[in-house]
Amino acid sequence: MAENLQIGDTVKLNSGGPIMTITEEPSGTNNICTCSWYEPHTAKFETCYFSASTLKKTKAI
């Protein structure tokens, strides 16, 4: 079951990866979240969409 996620929450994929920030409220029937993170290898901010069920809350470093 997906956690209650809100804008500003820090999350990671259940399978690992970078710490990301929820930047838009989860929406749609699949509870899709917009997440953003800084990618140091490209020196850019990235944004992608993930189902809330694939994310878990984490603490920012």
mmCIF file with all atom_site columns, C-alpha atoms in Angstrom:
data_model
loop_
_atom_site.group_PDB
_atom_site.id
_atom_site.type_symbol
_atom_site.label_atom_id
_atom_site.label_alt_id
_atom_site.label_comp_id
_atom_site.label_asym_id
_atom_site.label_entity_id
_atom_site.label_seq_id
_atom_site.pdbx_PDB_ins_code
_atom_site.Cartn_x
_atom_site.Cartn_y
_atom_site.Cartn_z
_atom_site.occupancy
_atom_site.B_iso_or_equiv
_atom_site.pdbx_formal_charge
_atom_site.auth_seq_id
_atom_site.auth_comp_id
_atom_site.auth_asym_id
_atom_site.auth_atom_id
_atom_site.pdbx_PDB_model_num
ATOM 1  C CA . MET A 1 1  ? 0.000  0.000  0.000   1.00 0.00 ? 1  MET A CA 1
ATOM 2  C CA . ALA A 1 2  ? 1.300  3.468  -0.905  1.00 0.00 ? 2  ALA A CA 1
ATOM 3  C CA . GLU A 1 3  ? 2.204  5.941  1.822   1.00 0.00 ? 3  GLU A CA 1
ATOM 4  C CA . ASN A 1 4  ? 0.390  9.254  2.187   1.00 0.00 ? 4  ASN A CA 1
ATOM 5  C CA . LEU A 1 5  ? 2.697  11.479 0.090   1.00 0.00 ? 5  LEU A CA 1
ATOM 6  C CA . GLN A 1 6  ? 2.527  15.272 -0.112  1.00 0.00 ? 6  GLN A CA 1
ATOM 7  C CA . ILE A 1 7  ? 4.387  18.093 -1.862  1.00 0.00 ? 7  ILE A CA 1
ATOM 8  C CA . GLY A 1 8  ? 7.768  18.596 -0.182  1.00 0.00 ? 8  GLY A CA 1
ATOM 9  C CA . ASP A 1 9  ? 8.142  15.017 1.072   1.00 0.00 ? 9  ASP A CA 1
ATOM 10 C CA . THR A 1 10 ? 11.506 13.403 0.366   1.00 0.00 ? 10 THR A CA 1
ATOM 11 C CA . VAL A 1 11 ? 11.273 9.920  -1.121  1.00 0.00 ? 11 VAL A CA 1
ATOM 12 C CA . LYS A 1 12 ? 13.290 7.148  -2.748  1.00 0.00 ? 12 LYS A CA 1
ATOM 13 C CA . LEU A 1 13 ? 12.234 4.392  -5.082  1.00 0.00 ? 13 LEU A CA 1
ATOM 14 C CA . ASN A 1 14 ? 11.585 1.127  -3.254  1.00 0.00 ? 14 ASN A CA 1
ATOM 15 C CA . SER A 1 15 ? 14.402 -0.316 -5.391  1.00 0.00 ? 15 SER A CA 1
ATOM 16 C CA . GLY A 1 16 ? 16.859 2.464  -4.404  1.00 0.00 ? 16 GLY A CA 1
ATOM 17 C CA . GLY A 1 17 ? 18.220 5.481  -6.242  1.00 0.00 ? 17 GLY A CA 1
ATOM 18 C CA . PRO A 1 18 ? 18.594 9.170  -5.417  1.00 0.00 ? 18 PRO A CA 1
ATOM 19 C CA . ILE A 1 19 ? 16.626 11.046 -2.778  1.00 0.00 ? 19 ILE A CA 1
ATOM 20 C CA . MET A 1 20 ? 13.863 12.949 -4.577  1.00 0.00 ? 20 MET A CA 1
ATOM 21 C CA . THR A 1 21 ? 11.327 15.610 -3.589  1.00 0.00 ? 21 THR A CA 1
ATOM 22 C CA . ILE A 1 22 ? 7.611  15.373 -4.381  1.00 0.00 ? 22 ILE A CA 1
ATOM 23 C CA . THR A 1 23 ? 6.913  18.514 -6.447  1.00 0.00 ? 23 THR A CA 1
ATOM 24 C CA . GLU A 1 24 ? 3.258  17.921 -7.417  1.00 0.00 ? 24 GLU A CA 1
ATOM 25 C CA . GLU A 1 25 ? 0.388  16.291 -5.523  1.00 0.00 ? 25 GLU A CA 1
ATOM 26 C CA . PRO A 1 26 ? -0.141 12.614 -6.367  1.00 0.00 ? 26 PRO A CA 1
ATOM 27 C CA . SER A 1 27 ? -2.955 12.351 -8.925  1.00 0.00 ? 27 SER A CA 1
ATOM 28 C CA . GLY A 1 28 ? -4.847 10.014 -11.231 1.00 0.00 ? 28 GLY A CA 1
ATOM 29 C CA . THR A 1 29 ? -6.069 6.480  -10.737 1.00 0.00 ? 29 THR A CA 1
ATOM 30 C CA . ASN A 1 30 ? -2.485 5.207  -10.443 1.00 0.00 ? 30 ASN A CA 1
ATOM 31 C CA . ASN A 1 31 ? -1.640 7.876  -7.829  1.00 0.00 ? 31 ASN A CA 1
ATOM 32 C CA . ILE A 1 32 ? 1.214  9.290  -9.944  1.00 0.00 ? 32 ILE A CA 1
ATOM 33 C CA . CYS A 1 33 ? 3.735  11.573 -8.193  1.00 0.00 ? 33 CYS A CA 1
ATOM 34 C CA . THR A 1 34 ? 5.980  14.134 -9.840  1.00 0.00 ? 34 THR A CA 1
ATOM 35 C CA . CYS A 1 35 ? 9.462  13.905 -8.318  1.00 0.00 ? 35 CYS A CA 1
ATOM 36 C CA . SER A 1 36 ? 12.532 16.096 -8.780  1.00 0.00 ? 36 SER A CA 1
ATOM 37 C CA . TRP A 1 37 ? 16.159 15.596 -7.788  1.00 0.00 ? 37 TRP A CA 1
ATOM 38 C CA . TYR A 1 38 ? 19.616 16.992 -8.503  1.00 0.00 ? 38 TYR A CA 1
ATOM 39 C CA . GLU A 1 39 ? 21.819 14.816 -10.707 1.00 0.00 ? 39 GLU A CA 1
ATOM 40 C CA . PRO A 1 40 ? 25.469 15.662 -9.897  1.00 0.00 ? 40 PRO A CA 1
ATOM 41 C CA . HIS A 1 41 ? 26.878 13.847 -12.960 1.00 0.00 ? 41 HIS A CA 1
ATOM 42 C CA . THR A 1 42 ? 25.055 16.210 -15.327 1.00 0.00 ? 42 THR A CA 1
ATOM 43 C CA . ALA A 1 43 ? 24.825 19.178 -12.914 1.00 0.00 ? 43 ALA A CA 1
ATOM 44 C CA . LYS A 1 44 ? 21.089 19.420 -13.671 1.00 0.00 ? 44 LYS A CA 1
ATOM 45 C CA . PHE A 1 45 ? 17.802 19.007 -11.876 1.00 0.00 ? 45 PHE A CA 1
ATOM 46 C CA . GLU A 1 46 ? 15.768 16.084 -13.208 1.00 0.00 ? 46 GLU A CA 1
ATOM 47 C CA . THR A 1 47 ? 12.019 15.438 -13.013 1.00 0.00 ? 47 THR A CA 1
ATOM 48 C CA . CYS A 1 48 ? 10.132 12.203 -13.559 1.00 0.00 ? 48 CYS A CA 1
ATOM 49 C CA . TYR A 1 49 ? 6.779  10.594 -12.740 1.00 0.00 ? 49 TYR A CA 1
ATOM 50 C CA . PHE A 1 50 ? 6.375  7.556  -10.491 1.00 0.00 ? 50 PHE A CA 1
ATOM 51 C CA . SER A 1 51 ? 3.471  5.595  -9.076  1.00 0.00 ? 51 SER A CA 1
ATOM 52 C CA . ALA A 1 52 ? 3.187  6.317  -5.345  1.00 0.00 ? 52 ALA A CA 1
ATOM 53 C CA . SER A 1 53 ? 3.307  2.565  -4.695  1.00 0.00 ? 53 SER A CA 1
ATOM 54 C CA . THR A 1 54 ? 6.933  2.506  -5.953  1.00 0.00 ? 54 THR A CA 1
ATOM 55 C CA . LEU A 1 55 ? 8.076  5.215  -3.503  1.00 0.00 ? 55 LEU A CA 1
ATOM 56 C CA . LYS A 1 56 ? 8.939  5.278  0.190   1.00 0.00 ? 56 LYS A CA 1
ATOM 57 C CA . LYS A 1 57 ? 9.452  8.303  2.421   1.00 0.00 ? 57 LYS A CA 1
ATOM 58 C CA . THR A 1 58 ? 13.010 8.999  3.506   1.00 0.00 ? 58 THR A CA 1
ATOM 59 C CA . LYS A 1 59 ? 14.903 11.706 5.346   1.00 0.00 ? 59 LYS A CA 1
ATOM 60 C CA . ALA A 1 60 ? 16.873 14.277 3.371   1.00 0.00 ? 60 ALA A CA 1
ATOM 61 C CA . ILE A 1 61 ? 20.607 14.294 3.992   1.00 0.00 ? 61 ILE A CA 1
#
